[in-house]
Coordinates of C-alpha atoms in Angstrom, one line a residue:
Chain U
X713 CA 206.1 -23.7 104.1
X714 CA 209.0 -25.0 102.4
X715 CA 209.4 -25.0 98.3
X716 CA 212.5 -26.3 96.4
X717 CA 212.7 -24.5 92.9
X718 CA 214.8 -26.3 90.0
X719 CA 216.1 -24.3 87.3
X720 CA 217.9 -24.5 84.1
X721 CA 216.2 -23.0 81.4
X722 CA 220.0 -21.9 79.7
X723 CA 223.2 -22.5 81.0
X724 CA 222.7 -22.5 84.8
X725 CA 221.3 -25.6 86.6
X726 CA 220.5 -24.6 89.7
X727 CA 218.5 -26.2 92.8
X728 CA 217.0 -23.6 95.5
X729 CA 214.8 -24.6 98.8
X730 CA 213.1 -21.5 100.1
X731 CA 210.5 -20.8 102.8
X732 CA 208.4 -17.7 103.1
X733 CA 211.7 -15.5 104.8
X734 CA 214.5 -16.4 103.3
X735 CA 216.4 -18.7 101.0
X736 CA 217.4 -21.7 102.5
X737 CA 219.9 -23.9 100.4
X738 CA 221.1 -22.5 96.8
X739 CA 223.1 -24.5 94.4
X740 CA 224.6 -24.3 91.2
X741 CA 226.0 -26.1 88.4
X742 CA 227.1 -23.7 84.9
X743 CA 227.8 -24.8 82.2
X744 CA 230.5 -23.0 80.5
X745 CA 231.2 -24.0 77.3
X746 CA 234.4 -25.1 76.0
X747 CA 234.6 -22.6 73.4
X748 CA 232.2 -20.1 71.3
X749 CA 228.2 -19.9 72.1
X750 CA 226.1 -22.2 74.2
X751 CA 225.0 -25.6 72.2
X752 CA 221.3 -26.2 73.9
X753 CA 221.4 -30.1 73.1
X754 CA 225.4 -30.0 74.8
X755 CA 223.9 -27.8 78.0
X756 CA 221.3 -30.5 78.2
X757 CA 223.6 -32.9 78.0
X758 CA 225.4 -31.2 81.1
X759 CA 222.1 -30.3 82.5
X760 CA 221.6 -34.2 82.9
X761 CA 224.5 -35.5 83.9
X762 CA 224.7 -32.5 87.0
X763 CA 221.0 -32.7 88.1
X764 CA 221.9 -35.9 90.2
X765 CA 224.8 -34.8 91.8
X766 CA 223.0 -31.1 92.2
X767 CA 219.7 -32.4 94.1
X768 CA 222.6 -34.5 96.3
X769 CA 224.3 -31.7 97.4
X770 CA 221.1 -29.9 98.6
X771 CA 219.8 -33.3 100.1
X772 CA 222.5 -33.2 102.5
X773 CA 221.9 -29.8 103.5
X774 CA 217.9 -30.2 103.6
X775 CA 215.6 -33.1 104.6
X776 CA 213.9 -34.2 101.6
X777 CA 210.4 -34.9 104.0
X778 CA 210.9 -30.9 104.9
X779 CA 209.8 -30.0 101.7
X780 CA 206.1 -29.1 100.8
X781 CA 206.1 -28.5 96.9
X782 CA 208.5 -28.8 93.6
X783 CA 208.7 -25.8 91.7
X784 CA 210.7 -25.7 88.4
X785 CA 210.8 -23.1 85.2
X786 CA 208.4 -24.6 82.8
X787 CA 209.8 -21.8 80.3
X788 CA 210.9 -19.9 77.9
X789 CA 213.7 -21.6 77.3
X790 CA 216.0 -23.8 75.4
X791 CA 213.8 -27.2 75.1
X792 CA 216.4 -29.8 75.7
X793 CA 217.5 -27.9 78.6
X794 CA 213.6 -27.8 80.0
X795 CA 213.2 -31.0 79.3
X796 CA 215.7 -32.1 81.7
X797 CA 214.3 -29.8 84.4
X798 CA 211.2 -31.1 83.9
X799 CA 211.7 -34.8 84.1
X800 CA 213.6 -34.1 87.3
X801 CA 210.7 -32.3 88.8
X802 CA 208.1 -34.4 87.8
X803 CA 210.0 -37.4 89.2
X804 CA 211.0 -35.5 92.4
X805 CA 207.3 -34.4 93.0
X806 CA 206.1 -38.1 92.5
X807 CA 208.6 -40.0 94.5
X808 CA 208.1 -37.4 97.6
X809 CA 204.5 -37.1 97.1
X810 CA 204.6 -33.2 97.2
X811 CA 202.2 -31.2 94.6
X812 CA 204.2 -29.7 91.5
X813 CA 204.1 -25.9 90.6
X814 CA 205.3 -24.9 87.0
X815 CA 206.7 -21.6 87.5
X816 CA 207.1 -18.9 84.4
X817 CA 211.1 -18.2 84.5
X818 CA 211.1 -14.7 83.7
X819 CA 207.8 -14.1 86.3
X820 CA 210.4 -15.3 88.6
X821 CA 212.9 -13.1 88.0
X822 CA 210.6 -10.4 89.2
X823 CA 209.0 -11.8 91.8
X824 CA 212.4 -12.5 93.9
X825 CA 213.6 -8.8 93.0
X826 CA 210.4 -8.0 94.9
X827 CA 211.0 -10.4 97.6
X828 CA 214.2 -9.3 97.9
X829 CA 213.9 -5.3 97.8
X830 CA 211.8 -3.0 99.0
X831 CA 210.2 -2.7 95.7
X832 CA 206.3 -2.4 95.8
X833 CA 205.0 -1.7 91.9
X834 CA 208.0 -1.5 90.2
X835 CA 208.9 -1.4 86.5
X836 CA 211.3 -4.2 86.0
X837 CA 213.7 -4.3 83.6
X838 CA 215.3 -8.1 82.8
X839 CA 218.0 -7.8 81.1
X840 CA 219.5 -11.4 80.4
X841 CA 221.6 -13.5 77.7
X842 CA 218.4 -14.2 75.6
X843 CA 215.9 -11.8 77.1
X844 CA 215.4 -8.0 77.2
X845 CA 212.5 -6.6 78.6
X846 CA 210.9 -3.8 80.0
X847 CA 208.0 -5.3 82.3
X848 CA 204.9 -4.5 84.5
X849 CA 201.9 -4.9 86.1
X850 CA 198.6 -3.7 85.4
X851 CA 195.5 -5.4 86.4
X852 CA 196.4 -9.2 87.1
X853 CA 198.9 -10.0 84.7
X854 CA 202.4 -8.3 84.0
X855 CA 203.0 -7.5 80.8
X856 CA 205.4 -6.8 78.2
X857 CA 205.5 -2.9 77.7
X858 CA 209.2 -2.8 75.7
X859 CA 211.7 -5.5 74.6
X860 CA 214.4 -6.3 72.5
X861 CA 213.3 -6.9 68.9
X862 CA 216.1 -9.3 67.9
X863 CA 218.6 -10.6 70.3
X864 CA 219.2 -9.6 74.1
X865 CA 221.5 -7.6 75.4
X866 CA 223.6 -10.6 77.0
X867 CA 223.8 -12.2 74.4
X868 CA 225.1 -9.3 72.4
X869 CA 227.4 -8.8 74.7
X870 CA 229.2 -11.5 74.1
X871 CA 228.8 -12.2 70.8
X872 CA 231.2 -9.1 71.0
X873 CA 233.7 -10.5 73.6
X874 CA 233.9 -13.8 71.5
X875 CA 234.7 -12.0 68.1
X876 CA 237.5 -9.9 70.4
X877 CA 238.9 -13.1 71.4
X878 CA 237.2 -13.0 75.1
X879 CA 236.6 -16.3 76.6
X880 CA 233.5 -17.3 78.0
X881 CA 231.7 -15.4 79.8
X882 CA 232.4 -12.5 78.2
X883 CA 230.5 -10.3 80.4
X884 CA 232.4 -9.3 82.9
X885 CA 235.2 -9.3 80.9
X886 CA 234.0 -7.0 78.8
X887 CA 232.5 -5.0 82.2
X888 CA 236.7 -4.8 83.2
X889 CA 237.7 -3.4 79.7
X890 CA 234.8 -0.7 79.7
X891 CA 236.8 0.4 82.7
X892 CA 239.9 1.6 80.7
X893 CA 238.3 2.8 77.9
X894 CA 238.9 6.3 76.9
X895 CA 237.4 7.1 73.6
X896 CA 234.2 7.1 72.7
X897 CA 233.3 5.4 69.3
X898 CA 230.4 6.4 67.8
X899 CA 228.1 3.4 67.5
X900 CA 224.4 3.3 66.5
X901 CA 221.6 4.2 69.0
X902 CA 218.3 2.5 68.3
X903 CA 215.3 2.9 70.5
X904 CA 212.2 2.5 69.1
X905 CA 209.2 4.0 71.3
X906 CA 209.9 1.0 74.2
X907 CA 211.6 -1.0 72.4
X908 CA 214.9 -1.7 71.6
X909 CA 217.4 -3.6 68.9
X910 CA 221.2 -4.5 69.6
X911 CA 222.3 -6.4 66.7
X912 CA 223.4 -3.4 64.7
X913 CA 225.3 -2.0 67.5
X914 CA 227.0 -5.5 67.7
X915 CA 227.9 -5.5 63.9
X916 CA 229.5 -2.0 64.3
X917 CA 231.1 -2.9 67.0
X918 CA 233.3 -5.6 65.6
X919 CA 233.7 -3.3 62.3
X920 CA 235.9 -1.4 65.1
X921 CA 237.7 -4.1 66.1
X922 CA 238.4 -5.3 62.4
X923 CA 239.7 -1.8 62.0
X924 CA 242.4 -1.6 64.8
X925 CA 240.3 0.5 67.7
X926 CA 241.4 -0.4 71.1
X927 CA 239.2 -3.1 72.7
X928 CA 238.9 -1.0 75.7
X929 CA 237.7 1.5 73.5
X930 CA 235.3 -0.5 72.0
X931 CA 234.1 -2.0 75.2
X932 CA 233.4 1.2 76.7
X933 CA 231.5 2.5 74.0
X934 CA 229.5 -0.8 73.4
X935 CA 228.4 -0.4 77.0
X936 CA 227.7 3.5 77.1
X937 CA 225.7 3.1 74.2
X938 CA 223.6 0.0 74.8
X939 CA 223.1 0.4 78.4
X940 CA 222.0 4.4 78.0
X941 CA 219.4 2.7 75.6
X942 CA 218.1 0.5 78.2
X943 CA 218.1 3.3 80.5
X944 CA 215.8 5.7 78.2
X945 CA 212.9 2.7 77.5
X946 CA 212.7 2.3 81.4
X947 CA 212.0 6.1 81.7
X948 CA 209.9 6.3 78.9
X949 CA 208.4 3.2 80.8
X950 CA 208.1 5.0 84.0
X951 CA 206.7 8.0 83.0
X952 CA 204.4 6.5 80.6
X953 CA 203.0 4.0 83.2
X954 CA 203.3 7.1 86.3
X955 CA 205.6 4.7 88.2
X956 CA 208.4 5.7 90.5
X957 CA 210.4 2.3 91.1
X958 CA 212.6 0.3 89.1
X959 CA 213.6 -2.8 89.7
X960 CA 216.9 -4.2 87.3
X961 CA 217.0 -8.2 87.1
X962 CA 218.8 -11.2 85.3
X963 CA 221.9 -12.0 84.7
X964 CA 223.2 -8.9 83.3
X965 CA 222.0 -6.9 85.6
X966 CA 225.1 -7.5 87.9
X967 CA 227.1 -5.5 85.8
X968 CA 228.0 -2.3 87.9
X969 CA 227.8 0.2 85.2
X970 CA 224.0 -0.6 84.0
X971 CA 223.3 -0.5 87.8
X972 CA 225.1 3.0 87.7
X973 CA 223.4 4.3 84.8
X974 CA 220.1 3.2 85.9
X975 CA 220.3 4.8 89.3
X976 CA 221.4 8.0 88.3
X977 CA 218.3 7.9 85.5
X978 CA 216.5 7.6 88.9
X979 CA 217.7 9.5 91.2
X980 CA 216.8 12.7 88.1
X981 CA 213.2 11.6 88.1
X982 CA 212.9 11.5 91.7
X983 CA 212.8 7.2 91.6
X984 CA 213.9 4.6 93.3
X985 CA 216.1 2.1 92.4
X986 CA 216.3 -1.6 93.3
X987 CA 218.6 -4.3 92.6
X988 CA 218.4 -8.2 94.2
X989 CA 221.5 -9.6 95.6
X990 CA 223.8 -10.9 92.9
X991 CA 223.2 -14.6 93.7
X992 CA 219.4 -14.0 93.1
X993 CA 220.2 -11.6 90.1
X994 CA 221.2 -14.2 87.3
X995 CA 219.1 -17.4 86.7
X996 CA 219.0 -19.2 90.0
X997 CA 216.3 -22.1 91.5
X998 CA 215.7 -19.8 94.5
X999 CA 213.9 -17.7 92.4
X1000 CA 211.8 -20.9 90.7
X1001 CA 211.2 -22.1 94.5
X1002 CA 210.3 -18.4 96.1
X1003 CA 207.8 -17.8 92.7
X1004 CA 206.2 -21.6 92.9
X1005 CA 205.7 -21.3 96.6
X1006 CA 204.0 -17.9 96.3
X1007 CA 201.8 -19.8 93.3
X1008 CA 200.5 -22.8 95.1
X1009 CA 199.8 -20.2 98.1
X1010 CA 197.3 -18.8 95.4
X1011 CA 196.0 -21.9 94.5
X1012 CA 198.3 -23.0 91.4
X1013 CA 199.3 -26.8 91.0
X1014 CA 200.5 -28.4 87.9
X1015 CA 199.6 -31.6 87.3
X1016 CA 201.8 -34.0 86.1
X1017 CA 199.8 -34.2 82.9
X1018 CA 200.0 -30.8 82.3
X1019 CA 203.7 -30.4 82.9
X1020 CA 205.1 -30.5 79.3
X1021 CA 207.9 -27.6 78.6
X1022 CA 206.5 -24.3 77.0
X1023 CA 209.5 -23.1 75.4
X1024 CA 207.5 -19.7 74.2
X1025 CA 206.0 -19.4 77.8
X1026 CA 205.3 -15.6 78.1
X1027 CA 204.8 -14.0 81.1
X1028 CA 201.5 -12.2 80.4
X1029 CA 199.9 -15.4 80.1
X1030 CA 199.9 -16.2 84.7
X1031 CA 197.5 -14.5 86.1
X1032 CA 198.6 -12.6 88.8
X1033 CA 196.5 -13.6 92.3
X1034 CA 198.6 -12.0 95.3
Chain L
X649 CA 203.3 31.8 84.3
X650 CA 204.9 28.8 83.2
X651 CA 203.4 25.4 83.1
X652 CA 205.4 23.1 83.0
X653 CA 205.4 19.1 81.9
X654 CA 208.1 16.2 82.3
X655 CA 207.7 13.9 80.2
X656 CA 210.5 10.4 80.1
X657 CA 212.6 12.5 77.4
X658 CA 211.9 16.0 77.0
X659 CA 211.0 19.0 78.5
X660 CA 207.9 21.4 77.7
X661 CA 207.0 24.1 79.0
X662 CA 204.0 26.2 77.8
X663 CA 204.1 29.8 77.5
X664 CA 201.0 32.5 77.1
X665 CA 202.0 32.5 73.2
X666 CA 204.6 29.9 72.6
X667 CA 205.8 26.4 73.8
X668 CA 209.1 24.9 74.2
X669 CA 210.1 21.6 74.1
X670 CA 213.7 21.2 75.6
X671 CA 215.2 17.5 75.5
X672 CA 217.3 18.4 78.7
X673 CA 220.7 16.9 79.5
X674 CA 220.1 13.1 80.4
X675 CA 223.2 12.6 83.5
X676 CA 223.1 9.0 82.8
X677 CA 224.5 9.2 79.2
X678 CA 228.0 10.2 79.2
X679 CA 228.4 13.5 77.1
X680 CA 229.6 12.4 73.8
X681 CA 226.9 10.5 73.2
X682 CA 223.6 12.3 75.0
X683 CA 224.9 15.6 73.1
X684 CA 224.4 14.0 70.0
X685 CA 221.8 12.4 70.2
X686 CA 219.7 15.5 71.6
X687 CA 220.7 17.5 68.5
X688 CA 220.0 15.1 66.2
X689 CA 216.3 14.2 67.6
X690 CA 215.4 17.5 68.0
X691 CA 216.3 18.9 64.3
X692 CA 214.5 15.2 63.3
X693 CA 211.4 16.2 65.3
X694 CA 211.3 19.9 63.8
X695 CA 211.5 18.7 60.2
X696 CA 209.4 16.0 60.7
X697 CA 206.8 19.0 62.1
X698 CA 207.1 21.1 58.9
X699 CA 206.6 17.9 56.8
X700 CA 203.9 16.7 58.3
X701 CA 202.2 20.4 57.6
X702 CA 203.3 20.2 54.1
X703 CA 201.5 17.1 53.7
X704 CA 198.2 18.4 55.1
X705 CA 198.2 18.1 58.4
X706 CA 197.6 20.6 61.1
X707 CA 200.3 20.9 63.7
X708 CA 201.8 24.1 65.7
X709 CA 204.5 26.8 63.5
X710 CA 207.5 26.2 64.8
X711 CA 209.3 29.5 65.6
X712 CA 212.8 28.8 66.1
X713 CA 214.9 25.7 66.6
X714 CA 218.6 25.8 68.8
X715 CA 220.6 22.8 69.5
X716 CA 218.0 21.3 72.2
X717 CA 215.2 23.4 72.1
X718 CA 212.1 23.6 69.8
X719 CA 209.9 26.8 70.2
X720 CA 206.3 26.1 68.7
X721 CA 203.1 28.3 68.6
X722 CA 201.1 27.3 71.2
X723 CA 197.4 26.0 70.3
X724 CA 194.6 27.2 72.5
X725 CA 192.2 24.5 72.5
X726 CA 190.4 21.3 74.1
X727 CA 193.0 18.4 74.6
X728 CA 190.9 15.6 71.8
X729 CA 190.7 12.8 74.7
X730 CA 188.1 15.9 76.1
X731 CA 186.2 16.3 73.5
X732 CA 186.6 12.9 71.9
X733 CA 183.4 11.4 69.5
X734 CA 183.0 9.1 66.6
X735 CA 183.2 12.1 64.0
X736 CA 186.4 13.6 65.6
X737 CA 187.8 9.6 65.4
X738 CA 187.2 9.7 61.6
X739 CA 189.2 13.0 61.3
X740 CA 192.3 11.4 63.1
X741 CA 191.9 8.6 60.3
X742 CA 192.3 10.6 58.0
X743 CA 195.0 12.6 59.3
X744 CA 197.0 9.3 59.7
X745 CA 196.7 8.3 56.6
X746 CA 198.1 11.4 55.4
X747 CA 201.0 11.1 57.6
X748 CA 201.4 7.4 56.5
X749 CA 201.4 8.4 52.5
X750 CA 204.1 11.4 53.2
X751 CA 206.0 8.4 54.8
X752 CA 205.9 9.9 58.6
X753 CA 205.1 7.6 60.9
X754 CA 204.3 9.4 64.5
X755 CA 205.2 6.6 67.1
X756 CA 202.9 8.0 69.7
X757 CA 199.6 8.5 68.4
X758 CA 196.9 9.0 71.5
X759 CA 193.9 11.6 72.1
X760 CA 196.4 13.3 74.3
X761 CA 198.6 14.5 71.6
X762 CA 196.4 16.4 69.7
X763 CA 194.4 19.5 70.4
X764 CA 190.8 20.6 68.6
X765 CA 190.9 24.0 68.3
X766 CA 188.2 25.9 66.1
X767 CA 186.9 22.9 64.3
X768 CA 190.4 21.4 63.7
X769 CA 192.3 18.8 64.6
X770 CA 195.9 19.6 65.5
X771 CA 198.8 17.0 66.3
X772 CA 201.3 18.3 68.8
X773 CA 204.2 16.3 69.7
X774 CA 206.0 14.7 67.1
X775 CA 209.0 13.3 69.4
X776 CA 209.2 9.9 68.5
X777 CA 208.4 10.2 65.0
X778 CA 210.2 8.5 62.1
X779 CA 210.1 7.9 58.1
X780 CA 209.1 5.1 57.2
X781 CA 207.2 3.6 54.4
X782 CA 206.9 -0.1 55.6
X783 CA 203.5 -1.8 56.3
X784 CA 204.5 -2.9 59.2
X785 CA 206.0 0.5 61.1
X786 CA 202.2 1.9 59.8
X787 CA 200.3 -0.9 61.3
X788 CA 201.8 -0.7 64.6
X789 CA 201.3 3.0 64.5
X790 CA 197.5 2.5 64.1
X791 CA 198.0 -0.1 66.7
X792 CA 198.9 2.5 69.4
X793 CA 196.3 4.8 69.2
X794 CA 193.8 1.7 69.2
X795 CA 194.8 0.7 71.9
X796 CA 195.1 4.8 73.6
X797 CA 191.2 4.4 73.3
X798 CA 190.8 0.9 74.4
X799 CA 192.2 2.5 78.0
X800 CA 190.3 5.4 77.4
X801 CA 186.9 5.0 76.8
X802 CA 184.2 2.6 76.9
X803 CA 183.0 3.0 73.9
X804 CA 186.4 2.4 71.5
X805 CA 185.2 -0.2 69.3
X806 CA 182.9 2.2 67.8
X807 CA 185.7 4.9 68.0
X808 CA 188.0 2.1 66.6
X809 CA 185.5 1.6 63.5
X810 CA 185.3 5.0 62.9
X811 CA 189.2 5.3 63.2
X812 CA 189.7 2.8 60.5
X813 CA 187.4 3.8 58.1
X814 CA 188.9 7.5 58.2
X815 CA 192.5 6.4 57.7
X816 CA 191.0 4.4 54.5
X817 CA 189.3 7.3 52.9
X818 CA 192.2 9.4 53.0
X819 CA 194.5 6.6 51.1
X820 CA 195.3 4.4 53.6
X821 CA 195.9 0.8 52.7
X822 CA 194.0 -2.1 53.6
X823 CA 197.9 -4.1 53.3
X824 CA 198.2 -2.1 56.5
X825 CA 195.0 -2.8 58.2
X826 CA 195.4 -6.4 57.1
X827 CA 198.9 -6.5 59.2
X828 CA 197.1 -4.5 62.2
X829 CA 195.3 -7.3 62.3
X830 CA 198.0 -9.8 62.6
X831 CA 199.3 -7.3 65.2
X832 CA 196.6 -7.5 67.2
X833 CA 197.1 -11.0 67.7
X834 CA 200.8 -11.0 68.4
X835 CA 200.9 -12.4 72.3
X836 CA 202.3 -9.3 74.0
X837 CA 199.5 -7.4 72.6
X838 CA 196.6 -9.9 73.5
X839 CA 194.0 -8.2 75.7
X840 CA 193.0 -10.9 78.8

């Protein structure tokens, strides 16, 4: 069976045709913003204007009549952005004939980390621009068992690099200064039970910068600090739950450092640690394809009707039937 | 002998008279920062322990507190989730709501961290305690060990009940029972 996935819940549009083994055809189109944050109506905007040229390129890699179902991210999200994805997948699905599958965008995350590791029952952490989240399953659902409390960790990230001056993304921009810094600035360490909170740390962070401190400084310690955080709610997460995998995905989760810290947490406890390839790591339509396909194997089928974006769309609410 | 317990942030080992909880070196944390914050959690944890005492409530004597390492008394009893009934429930009520009026609220409140020893219920690990006197930190609070029971025992609605009406006898607002509520509802905590 063949499923293509369309996804663009933020900044990445991205097209993905998967079958049961592997992924098949991946494309992308990012939008980078010309400066500062991302504008949701002006990555719609993008969104729209790439989709065509997007579903082209795949097209000419992969016969349209090959493919058995659409699959796109129904949510969370940024509204105009779904929008967009939607109205491309509902008129791809009608014009091919093929059944529709809205897929849950951060279910997906986890799902391809699974499809693409060895990882059985994992704890997942998904660690993204606009989500944080320490996740897993019990009974037929995943759920939520830590998270951010205001904004997530990518998108602290580079709400720091912007107010240093980084352009976009800051990321791995700010992963390369980390590398040279020396000093370690003491910056505020919140964990709450399994939760977590990074806008103070972001706000002392620039009081740094303000104050003359070294950007690689800075960088360094933001990173220390805020990914040894992450690190302690996913053992509290482990032991609490008597898990011994963990499974790091989204977008931020290519940084090499978190990977680092994560592993050694890991190797302490005796764990395992699991990380998807980095093309499958950030938000990608292989993952919306690889989830949908495993959905309508279980029986799920959106109907047109029922298609409209759910920009709130948590992940405990699928049930979980493979 | 030595049992010993791992827990995802400290240490404890139990002795024939004494326990020790030891927040061990964490690797992943570069020095700086897992020094610190080792040393500050565990004086936070030993004060909060006395406090909570002063306020009423019965926990274990501390003994002696170094940099990482808290030495308690060690309480021979049955662990509460054993021995767990509707009467006991009431009794964790109320020590809750003491806790909650001497601004402590304990983060991890479940059957397993207390001990009933010779007709008293004693609370035992304080780790991820804080002050706080907001409605909100206390309704979440109440929150966690409602939901301890609900994946403990069949009968937690009645233990629930009994919980509740405990922690308002002993000064506990209904402001906070009002926001447990509202809790309750909040998506990531709906039961399916």
């Amino acid at each position: 069976m063949i499923a293509l996935g369309i996804e663009g819940t933020a900044w990445n549009l991205s097209v993905g045709v998967v079958n049961e083994k592997e992924v098949l055809v991946l494309e992308n189109s990012p939008y980078i913003p010309p400066s500062g944050g991302i504008h949701p109506r002006e990555a719609a905007q993008h969104h729209s204007e790439e989709i065509g040229k997007v579903l082209k390129k795949v097209f000419s890699k992969i016969d349209p009549e090959k493919i058995d179902l659409i699959a796109f991210s129904q949510g969370p999200g940024l509204g105009p952005c779904l929008r967009i994805v939607a109205t491309a997948a509902r008129t791809l699905a009608l014009k091919l004939e093929k059944p529709l599958v809205g897929v849950n965008h951060c279910l997906a995350h986890v799902e391809v980390g699974k499809w693409t590791t060895k990882a059985k029952n994992p704890v997942a952490v998904y660690v993204s621009g606009g989500n944080t989240q320490i996740i897993a399953k019990r009974g037929k659902r995943y759920r939520v068992f830590g998270e951010t409390l205001d904004i997530g960790l990518g998108n602290a990230i580079d709400k720091l690099a912007r107010y240093m001056g980084l352009p976009h993304p800051g990321g791995p921009r700010i992963e390369e200064l980390a590398k040279m810094g020396r000093r370690y600035l003491k910056l505020p360490y919140v964990v709450k039970g399994m939760d977590l909170s990074f806008s103070g740390v972001v706000t002392a962070a620039q009081k740094y910068y303000d104050a003359g401190e070294k950007k690689e400084d800075i960088a360094y310690s933001f990173q220390e600090t805020t990914f040894s955080m992450v690190a302690e709610v996913s053992e509290r997460a482990m032991a609490f739950l008597e898990l011994d995998e963990l499974l790091l995905v989204g977008g931020v989760g290519a940084n090499k450092r978190l990977q680092e810290i994560l592993r050694i947490m890991c190797e302490d406890r005796g764990a395992k640690f699991y990380a998807p390839p980095k093309e499958l790591m950030g938000d990608n339509g292989a993952m919306i394809a690889y989830t949908g396909l495993l959905m309508y194997k279980h029986g799920y089928e959106t109907k047109i009707e029922d298609s409209r974006v759910l920009p709130n769309f948590r992940i405990d609410e699928v049930e979980i039937r493979w | 002998m030595v049992e010993v317990y791992r827990g995802g942030e400290a240490e404890v080992r139990i002795y024939e008279d004494f326990v020790e909880k030891i927040r061990r070196r964490k690797r992943y944390r570069i020095r700086e920062l897992d020094e610190e914050i080792r040393k500050k959690r565990t004086r936070a944890e030993a004060r909060i322990i006395s406090q909570a005492r002063k306020a009423g409530v019965a926990t274990p004597i501390i003994l002696d507190v170094e940099n990482d390492k808290i030495v308690m008394e060690r309480i021979r009893g049955d662990e509460l989730k054993d021995v767990m009934n509707e009467e006991l429930c009431r009794e964790v009520g109320k020590i809750v709501a003491k806790l909650h009026s001497a601004g402590i609220i304990h983060g991890d409140l479940t059957p397993r961290n207390m001990i009933y020893s010779e007709g008293k219920i004693y609370v035992i690990d304080f780790g991820l305690a804080f002050h706080s006197h907001e409605v909100e930190a206390k309704g979440v609070d109440l929150h966690v060990f409602i939901e301890s029971l609900k994946a403990a025992y069949d009968n937690w609605e009645r233990l629930k009940e009994a919980f509740l009406q405990g922690y308002l006898e002993s000064g506990g607002s209904e402001e906070v029972l009002e926001r447990l509520k509202e809790i309750e509802q909040r998506g990531r905590y709906i039961e399916r």
